[in-house]
Short mmCIF file of C-alpha atoms and ligand atoms in Angstrom, two decimals:
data_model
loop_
_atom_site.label_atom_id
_atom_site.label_comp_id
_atom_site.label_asym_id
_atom_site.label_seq_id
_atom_site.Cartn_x
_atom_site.Cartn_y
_atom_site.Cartn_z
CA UNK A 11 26.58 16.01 15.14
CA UNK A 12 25.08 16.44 11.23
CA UNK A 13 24.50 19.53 10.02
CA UNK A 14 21.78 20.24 7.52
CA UNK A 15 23.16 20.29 4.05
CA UNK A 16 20.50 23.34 3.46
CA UNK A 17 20.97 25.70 6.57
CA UNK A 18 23.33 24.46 8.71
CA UNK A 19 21.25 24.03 11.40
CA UNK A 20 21.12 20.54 13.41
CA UNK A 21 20.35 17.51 11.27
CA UNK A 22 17.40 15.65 12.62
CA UNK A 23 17.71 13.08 9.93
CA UNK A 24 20.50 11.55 8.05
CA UNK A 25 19.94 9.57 4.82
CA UNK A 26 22.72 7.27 4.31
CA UNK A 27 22.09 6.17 0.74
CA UNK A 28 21.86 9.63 -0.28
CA UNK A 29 24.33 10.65 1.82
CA UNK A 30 21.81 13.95 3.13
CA UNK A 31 21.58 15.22 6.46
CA UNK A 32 18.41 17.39 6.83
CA UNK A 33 17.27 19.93 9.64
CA UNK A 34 13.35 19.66 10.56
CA UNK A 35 12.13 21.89 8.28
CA UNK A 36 14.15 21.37 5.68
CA UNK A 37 13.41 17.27 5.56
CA UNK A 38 9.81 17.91 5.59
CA UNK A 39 10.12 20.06 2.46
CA UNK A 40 12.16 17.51 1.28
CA UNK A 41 9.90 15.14 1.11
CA UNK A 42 6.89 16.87 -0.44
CA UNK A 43 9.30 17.62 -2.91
CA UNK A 44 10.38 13.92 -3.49
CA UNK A 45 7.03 12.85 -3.33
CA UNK A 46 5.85 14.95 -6.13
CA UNK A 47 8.69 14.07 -8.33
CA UNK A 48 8.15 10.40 -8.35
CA UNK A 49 4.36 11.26 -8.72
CA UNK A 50 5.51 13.63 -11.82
CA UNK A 51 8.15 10.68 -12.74
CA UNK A 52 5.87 7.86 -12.83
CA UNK A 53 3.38 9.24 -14.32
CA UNK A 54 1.23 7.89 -11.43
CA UNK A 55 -1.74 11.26 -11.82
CA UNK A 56 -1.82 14.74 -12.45
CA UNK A 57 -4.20 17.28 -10.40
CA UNK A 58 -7.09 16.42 -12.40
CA UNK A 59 -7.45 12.61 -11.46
CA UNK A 60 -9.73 11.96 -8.72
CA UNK A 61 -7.46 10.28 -6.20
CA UNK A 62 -8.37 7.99 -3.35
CA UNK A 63 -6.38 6.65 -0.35
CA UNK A 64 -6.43 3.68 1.19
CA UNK A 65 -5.80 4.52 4.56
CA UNK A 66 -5.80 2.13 7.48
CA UNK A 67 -4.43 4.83 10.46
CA UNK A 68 -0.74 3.92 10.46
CA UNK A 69 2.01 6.24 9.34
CA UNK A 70 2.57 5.11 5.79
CA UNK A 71 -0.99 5.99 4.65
CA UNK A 72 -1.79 8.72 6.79
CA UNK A 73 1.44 10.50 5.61
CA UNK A 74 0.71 9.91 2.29
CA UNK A 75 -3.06 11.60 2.29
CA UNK A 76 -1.36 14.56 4.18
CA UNK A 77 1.11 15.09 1.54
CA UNK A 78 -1.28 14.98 -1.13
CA UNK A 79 -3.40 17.14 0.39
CA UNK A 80 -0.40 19.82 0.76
CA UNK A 81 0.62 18.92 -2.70
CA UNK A 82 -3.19 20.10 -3.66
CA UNK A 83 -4.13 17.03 -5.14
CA UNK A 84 -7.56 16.09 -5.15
CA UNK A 85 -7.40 13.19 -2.34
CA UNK A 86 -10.31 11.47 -0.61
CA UNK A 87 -9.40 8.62 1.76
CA UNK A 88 -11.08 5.21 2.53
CA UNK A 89 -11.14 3.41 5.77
CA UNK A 90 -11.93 -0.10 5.39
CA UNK A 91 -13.26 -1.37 8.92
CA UNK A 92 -11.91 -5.28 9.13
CA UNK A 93 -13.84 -6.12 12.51
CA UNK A 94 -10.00 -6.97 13.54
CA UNK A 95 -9.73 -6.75 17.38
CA UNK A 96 -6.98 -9.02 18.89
CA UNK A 97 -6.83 -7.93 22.18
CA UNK A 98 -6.02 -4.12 21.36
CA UNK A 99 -9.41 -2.89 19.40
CA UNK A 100 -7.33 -2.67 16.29
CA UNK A 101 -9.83 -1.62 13.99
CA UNK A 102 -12.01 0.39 16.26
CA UNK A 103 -8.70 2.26 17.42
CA UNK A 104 -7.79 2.88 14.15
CA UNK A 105 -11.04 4.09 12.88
CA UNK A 106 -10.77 6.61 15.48
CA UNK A 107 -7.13 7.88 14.25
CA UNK A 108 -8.43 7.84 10.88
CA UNK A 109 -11.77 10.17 11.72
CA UNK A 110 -9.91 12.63 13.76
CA UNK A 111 -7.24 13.03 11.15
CA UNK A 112 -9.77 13.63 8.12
CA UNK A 113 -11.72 15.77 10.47
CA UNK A 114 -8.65 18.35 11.49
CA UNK A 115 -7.62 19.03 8.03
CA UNK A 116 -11.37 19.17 6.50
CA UNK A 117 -11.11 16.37 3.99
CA UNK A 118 -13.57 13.42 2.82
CA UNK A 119 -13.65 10.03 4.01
CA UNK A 120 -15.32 7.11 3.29
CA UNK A 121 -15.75 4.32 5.56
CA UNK A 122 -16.60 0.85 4.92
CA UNK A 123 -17.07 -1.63 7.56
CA UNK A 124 -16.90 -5.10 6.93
CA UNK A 125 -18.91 -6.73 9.69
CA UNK A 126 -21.95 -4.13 8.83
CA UNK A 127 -21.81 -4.92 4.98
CA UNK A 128 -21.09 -8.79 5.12
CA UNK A 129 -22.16 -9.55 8.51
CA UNK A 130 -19.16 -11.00 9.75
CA UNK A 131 -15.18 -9.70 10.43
CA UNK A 132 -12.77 -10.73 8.07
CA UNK A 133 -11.17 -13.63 10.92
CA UNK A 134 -14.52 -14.76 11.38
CA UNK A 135 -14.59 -14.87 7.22
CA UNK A 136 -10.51 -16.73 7.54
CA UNK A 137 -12.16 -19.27 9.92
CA UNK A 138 -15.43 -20.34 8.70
CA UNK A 139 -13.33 -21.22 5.08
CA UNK A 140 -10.23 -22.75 7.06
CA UNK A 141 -8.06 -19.95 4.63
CA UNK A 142 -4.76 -19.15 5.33
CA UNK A 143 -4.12 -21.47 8.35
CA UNK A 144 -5.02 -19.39 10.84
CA UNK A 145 -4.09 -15.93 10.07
CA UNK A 146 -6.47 -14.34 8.05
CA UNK A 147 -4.54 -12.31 5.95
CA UNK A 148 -5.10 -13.91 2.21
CA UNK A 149 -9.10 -13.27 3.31
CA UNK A 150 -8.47 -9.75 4.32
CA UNK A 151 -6.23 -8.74 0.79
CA UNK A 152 -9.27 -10.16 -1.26
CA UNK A 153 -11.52 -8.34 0.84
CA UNK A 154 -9.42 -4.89 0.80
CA UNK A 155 -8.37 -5.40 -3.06
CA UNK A 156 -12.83 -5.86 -3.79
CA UNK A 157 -13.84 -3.07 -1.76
CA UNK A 158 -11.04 -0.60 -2.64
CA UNK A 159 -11.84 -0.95 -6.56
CA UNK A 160 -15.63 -0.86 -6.19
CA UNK A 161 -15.94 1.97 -3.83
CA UNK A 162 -13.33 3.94 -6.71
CA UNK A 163 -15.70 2.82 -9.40
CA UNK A 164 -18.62 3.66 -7.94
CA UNK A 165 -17.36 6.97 -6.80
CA UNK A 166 -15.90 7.99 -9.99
CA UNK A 167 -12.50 7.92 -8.13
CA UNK A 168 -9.54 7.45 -11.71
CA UNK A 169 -6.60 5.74 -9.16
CA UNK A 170 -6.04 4.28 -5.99
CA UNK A 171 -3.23 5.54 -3.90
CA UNK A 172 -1.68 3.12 -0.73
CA UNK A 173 1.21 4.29 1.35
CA UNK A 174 3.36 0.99 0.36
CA UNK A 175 7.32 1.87 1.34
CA UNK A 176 10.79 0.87 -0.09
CA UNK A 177 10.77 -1.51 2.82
CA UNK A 178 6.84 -3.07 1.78
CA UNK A 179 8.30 -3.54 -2.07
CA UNK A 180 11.74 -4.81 -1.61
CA UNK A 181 10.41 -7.19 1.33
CA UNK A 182 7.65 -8.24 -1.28
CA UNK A 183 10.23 -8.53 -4.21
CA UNK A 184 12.53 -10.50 -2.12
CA UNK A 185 9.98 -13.12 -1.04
CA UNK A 186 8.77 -13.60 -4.67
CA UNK A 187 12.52 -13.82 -6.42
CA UNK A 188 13.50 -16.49 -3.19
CA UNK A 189 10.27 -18.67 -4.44
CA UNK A 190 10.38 -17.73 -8.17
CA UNK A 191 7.21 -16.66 -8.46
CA UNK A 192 7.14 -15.37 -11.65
CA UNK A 193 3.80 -14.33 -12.04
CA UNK A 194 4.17 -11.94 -8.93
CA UNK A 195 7.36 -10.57 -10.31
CA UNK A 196 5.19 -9.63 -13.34
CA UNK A 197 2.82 -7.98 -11.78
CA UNK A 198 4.51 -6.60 -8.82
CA UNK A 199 4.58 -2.12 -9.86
CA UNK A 200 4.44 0.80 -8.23
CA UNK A 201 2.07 2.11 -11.55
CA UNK A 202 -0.78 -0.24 -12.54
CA UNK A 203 -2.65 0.99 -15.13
CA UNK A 204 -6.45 0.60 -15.42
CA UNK A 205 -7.32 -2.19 -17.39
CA UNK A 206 -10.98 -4.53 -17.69
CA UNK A 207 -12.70 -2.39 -14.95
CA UNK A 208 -9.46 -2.34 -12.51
CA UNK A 209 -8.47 1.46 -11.59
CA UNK A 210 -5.32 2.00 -11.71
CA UNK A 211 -3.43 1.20 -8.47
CA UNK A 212 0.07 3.33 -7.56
CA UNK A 213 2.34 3.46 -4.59
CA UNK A 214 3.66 7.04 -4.42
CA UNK A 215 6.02 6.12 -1.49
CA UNK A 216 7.74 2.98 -3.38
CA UNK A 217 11.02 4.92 -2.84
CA UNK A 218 10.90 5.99 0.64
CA UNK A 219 12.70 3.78 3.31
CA UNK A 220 10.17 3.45 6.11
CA UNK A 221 12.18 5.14 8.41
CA UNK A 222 12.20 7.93 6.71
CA UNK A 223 7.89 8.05 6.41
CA UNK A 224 7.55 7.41 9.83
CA UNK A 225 10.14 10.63 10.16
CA UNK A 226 8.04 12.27 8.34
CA UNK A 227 5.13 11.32 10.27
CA UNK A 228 6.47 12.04 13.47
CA UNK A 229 7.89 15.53 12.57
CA UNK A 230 4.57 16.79 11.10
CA UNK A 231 2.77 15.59 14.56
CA UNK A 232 0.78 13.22 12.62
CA UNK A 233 -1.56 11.07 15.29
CA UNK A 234 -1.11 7.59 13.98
CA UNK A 235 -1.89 4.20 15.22
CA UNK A 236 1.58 2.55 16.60
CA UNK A 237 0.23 -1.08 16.59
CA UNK A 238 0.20 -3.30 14.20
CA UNK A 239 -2.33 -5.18 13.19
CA UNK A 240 -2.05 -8.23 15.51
CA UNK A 241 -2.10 -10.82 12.69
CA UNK A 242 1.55 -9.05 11.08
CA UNK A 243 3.19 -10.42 13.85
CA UNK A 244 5.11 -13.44 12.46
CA UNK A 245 4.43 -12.61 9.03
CA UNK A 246 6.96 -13.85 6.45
CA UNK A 247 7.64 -10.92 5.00
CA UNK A 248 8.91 -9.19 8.23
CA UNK A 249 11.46 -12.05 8.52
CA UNK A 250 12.25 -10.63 4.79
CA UNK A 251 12.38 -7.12 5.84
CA UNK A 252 14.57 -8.09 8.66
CA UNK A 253 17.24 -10.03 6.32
CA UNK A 254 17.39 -6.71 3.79
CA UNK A 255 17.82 -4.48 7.29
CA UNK A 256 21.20 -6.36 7.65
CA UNK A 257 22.15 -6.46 3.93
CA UNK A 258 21.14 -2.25 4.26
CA UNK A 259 23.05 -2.06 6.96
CA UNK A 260 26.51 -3.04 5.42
CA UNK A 261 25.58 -1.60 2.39
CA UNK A 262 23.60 1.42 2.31
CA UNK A 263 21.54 1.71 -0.66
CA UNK A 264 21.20 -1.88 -1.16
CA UNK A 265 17.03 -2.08 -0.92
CA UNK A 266 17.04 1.37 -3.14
CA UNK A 267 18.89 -0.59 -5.81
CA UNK A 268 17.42 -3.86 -5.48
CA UNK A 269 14.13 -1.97 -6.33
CA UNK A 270 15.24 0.04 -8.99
CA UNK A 271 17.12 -2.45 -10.68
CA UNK A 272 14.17 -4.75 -10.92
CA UNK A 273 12.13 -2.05 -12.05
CA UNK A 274 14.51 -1.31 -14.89
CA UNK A 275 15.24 -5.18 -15.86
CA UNK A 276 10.98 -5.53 -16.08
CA UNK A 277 10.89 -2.18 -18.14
CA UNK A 278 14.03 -4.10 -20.37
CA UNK A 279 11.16 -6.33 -20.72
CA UNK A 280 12.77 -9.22 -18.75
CA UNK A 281 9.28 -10.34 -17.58
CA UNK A 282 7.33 -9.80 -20.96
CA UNK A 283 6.49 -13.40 -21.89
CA UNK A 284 4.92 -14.02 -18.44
CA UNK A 285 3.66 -10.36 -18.07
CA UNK A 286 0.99 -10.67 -21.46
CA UNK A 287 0.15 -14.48 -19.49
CA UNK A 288 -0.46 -12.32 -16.12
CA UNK A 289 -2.56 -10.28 -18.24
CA UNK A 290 -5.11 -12.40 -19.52
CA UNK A 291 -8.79 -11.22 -20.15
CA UNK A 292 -10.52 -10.37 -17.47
CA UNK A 293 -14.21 -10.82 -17.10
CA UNK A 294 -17.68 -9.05 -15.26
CA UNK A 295 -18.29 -11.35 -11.90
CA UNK A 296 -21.60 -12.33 -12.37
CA UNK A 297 -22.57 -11.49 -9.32
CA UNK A 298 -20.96 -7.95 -8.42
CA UNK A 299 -19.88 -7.21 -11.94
CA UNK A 300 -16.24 -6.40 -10.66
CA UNK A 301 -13.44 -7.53 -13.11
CA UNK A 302 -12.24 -11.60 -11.99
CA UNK A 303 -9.58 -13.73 -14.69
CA UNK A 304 -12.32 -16.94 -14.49
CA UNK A 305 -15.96 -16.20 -16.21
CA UNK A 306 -18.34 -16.75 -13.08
CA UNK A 307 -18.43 -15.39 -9.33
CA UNK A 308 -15.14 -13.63 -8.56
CA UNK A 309 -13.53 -15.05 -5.52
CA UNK A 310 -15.16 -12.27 -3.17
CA UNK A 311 -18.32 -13.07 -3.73
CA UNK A 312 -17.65 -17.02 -3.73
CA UNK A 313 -16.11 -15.95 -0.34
CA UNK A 314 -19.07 -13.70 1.38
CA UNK A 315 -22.10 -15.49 -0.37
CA UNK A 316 -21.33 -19.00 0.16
CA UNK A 317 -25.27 -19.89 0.81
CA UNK A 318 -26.40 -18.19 -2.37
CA UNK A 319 -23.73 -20.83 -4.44
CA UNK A 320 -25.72 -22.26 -7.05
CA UNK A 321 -26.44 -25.60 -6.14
CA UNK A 322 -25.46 -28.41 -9.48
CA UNK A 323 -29.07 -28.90 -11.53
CA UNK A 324 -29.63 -33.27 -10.95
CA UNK A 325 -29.24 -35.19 -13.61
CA UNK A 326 -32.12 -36.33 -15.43
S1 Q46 B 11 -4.51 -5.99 8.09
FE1 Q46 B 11 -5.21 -7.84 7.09
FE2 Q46 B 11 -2.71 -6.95 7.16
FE3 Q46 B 11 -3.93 -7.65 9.44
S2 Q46 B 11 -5.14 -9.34 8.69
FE4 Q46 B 11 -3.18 -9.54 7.69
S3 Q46 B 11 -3.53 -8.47 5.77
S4 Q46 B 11 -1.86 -8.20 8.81
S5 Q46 B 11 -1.81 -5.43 5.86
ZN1 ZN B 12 17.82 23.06 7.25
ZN1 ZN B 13 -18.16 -10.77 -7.60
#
C-alpha cells in the first residue's frame, strides 16, 4: 500500500510519471495547486479576465469550473444544448447535471440550445448536408467553436476556458503528426491568443492525465454525466488514445513528454513558416459579423441559413 508523500496517510492516488502518491486531501490540494500554476505559467488569465467555461456535464469541464471557482476566478459557464439524444437523452441528461451543479455552488450559466435557436439538432444539421459521413461531429465543432466565441463577445467574456486533458492533446497531436497535418500542428495550443475578433481560447488542464481529472472529480463528489456522447464511440481519436495508453504504460511519462516536447519544438519556432500561413487575415462574416479566413458568409451561417444563400444574379 502507498503512503502519501505529505502525511503518511493511505495514498488514494499514485502518479507514476511523477512518481507521487497522494492521500485524499492532500491530492485535491494538489491539484488546485497545479492548476493555478500552469494558469500562472501560461499566462492563460489573471483574476481580472472575465472567464467563461465551456461546459458540457462530464468530468473534464465540470472539474475545471469548480476549480476556478475555488481558485476565485471570475468563471461563468456555458452549456451548449446539441439536441443530441441517441438512445440515452444525452443532451437533456446533461443539461440537467450542468443546472444542478451551477445551482449548488451559486454561479452563472448560460445556456444555449441549438434546436431552439436554429430550429434543428446538430445530427439533423450532419444529415440534411451529408457532412461527416454519418457522425455529426465536424457539424457539431463548427457549431460549438460559433456559439462559444459569440456568446464571449457578446457577453464581454476576455477567454474561453474548456476542460481539454493530457489525454484530449496528445491523442489530437498524435493523429495530426501520423497524417502530417501541418496546419493543425500549427495551430494546435493550449494558449490562443485573441486575434481578428477570436477570444482567446486556453486549456487549463492540458497537463493533467485524464485519470487523474476524473480523480479529482470523483473525490470532490462532483455529479457528472458518465456517458459519452453516443457519436464518440468509434471515434479515431480514441483508437489514438488507446495506442498512447500502451506506449504510457511501458513508459510512464511518455504522453507528458510527447506534449511538452512539441510544445517546446513549436516555441523553437519549428512550425513558424506554416504558423504566419495558419494565420492569415481574418475577415467580418457578412452575415453574423464573427471572424471567418474567406471574405463572405462564414461556414456557420452557410451551414444554418442555407435558404437565405444568395441565389447567382442571370446573366444579361
Ligand atoms: S459532442 Fe459533438 Fe463530440 Fe458528440 S457529436 Fe461528436 S463532437 S462526439 S466532443
Ligand atoms: Zn496526505
Ligand atoms: Zn457568419
Amino acid at each position: 500500500m502507498k503512503r502519501c508523500r505529505k502525511c503518511g496517510e493511505r495514498a488514494v492516488i499514485y502518479m507514476r510519471q511523477h512518481r507521487l502518491a497522494l492521500c485524499k486531501e492532500h491530492y485535491l490540494e494538489w491539484f488546485v495547486e497545479q492548476t493555478a500554476r500552469t494558469i500562472r505559467k501560461y499566462r492563460m488569465f489573471t483574476k481580472h479576465d472575465r472567464v467563461l467555461v465551456a461546459v458540457s456535464g462530464g468530468k473534464d469541464s465540470l472539474a475545471l469550473w469548480d476549480v476556478l471557482w475555488r481558485l476565485g476566478y471570475q468563471a461563468d459557464g456555458l452549456y451548449i444544448g446539441l439536441g443530441i439524444d441517441g438512445g440515452i437523452a444525452y443532451s437533456d441528461r446533461s443539461r440537467e447535471v450542468v443546472e444542478a451543479f451551477a445551482q449548488e455552488r451559486g454561479l452563472h450559466l448560460i445556456v444555449e440550445d441549438v434546436p431552439t435557436l436554429y430550429g434543428e439538432s446538430i445530427p439533423e444539421m450532419a444529415r440534411r448536408t451529408h457532412r461527416g459521413r454519418g457522425k455529426p461531429c465536424s457539424v457539431c465543432g463548427l457549431v460549438k467553436r460559433h456559439i462559444m466565441n459569440r456568446v464571449a463577445r457578446d457577453h464581454g467574456y476576455t477567454v474561453l476556458a474548456t476542460g481539454h486533458n493530457l489525454d484530449d492533446e496528445a491523442a489530437v497531436l498524435f493523429a495530426n503528426v501520423m497524417t502530417w497535418q501541418v496546419g493543425y500542428l500549427a495551430r494546435q495550443d493550449p494558449v490562443l491568443p485573441a486575434r481578428d475578433g477570436l477570444v482567446k481560447k486556453v486549456k487549463p488542464f492540458f497537463r493533467f492525465y485524464e485519470r487523474e481529472t476524473a480523480a479529482y472529480a470523483l473525490l470532490r463528489g462532483i455529479a457528472y454525466i458518465y456517458d459519452e456522447c453516443p457519436f464518440a464511440q468509434g471515434a479515431r481519436s480514441i483508437y489514438f488514445k488507446e495506442v498512447l495508453n500502451r506506449l504510457e504504460e511501458e513508459r510512464p511519462g511518455t504522453k507528458l513528454q510527447f506534449f511538452l516536447g512539441f510544445l517546446k519544438a513549436k516555441k523553437q519556432g519549428a512550425f513558424a513558416a506554416i504558423q504566419e500561413q495558419a494565420e492569415g487575415e481574418l475577415h467580418a462574416c457578412e452575415v453574423c459579423g464573427q471572424p471567418t479566413t474567406a471574405p463572405g458568409r462564414c461556414a456557420f451561417c452557410r451551414l444554418v441559413t442555407p435558404l437565405t444563400s444568395p441565389t447567382p444574379t442571370p446573366s444579361p
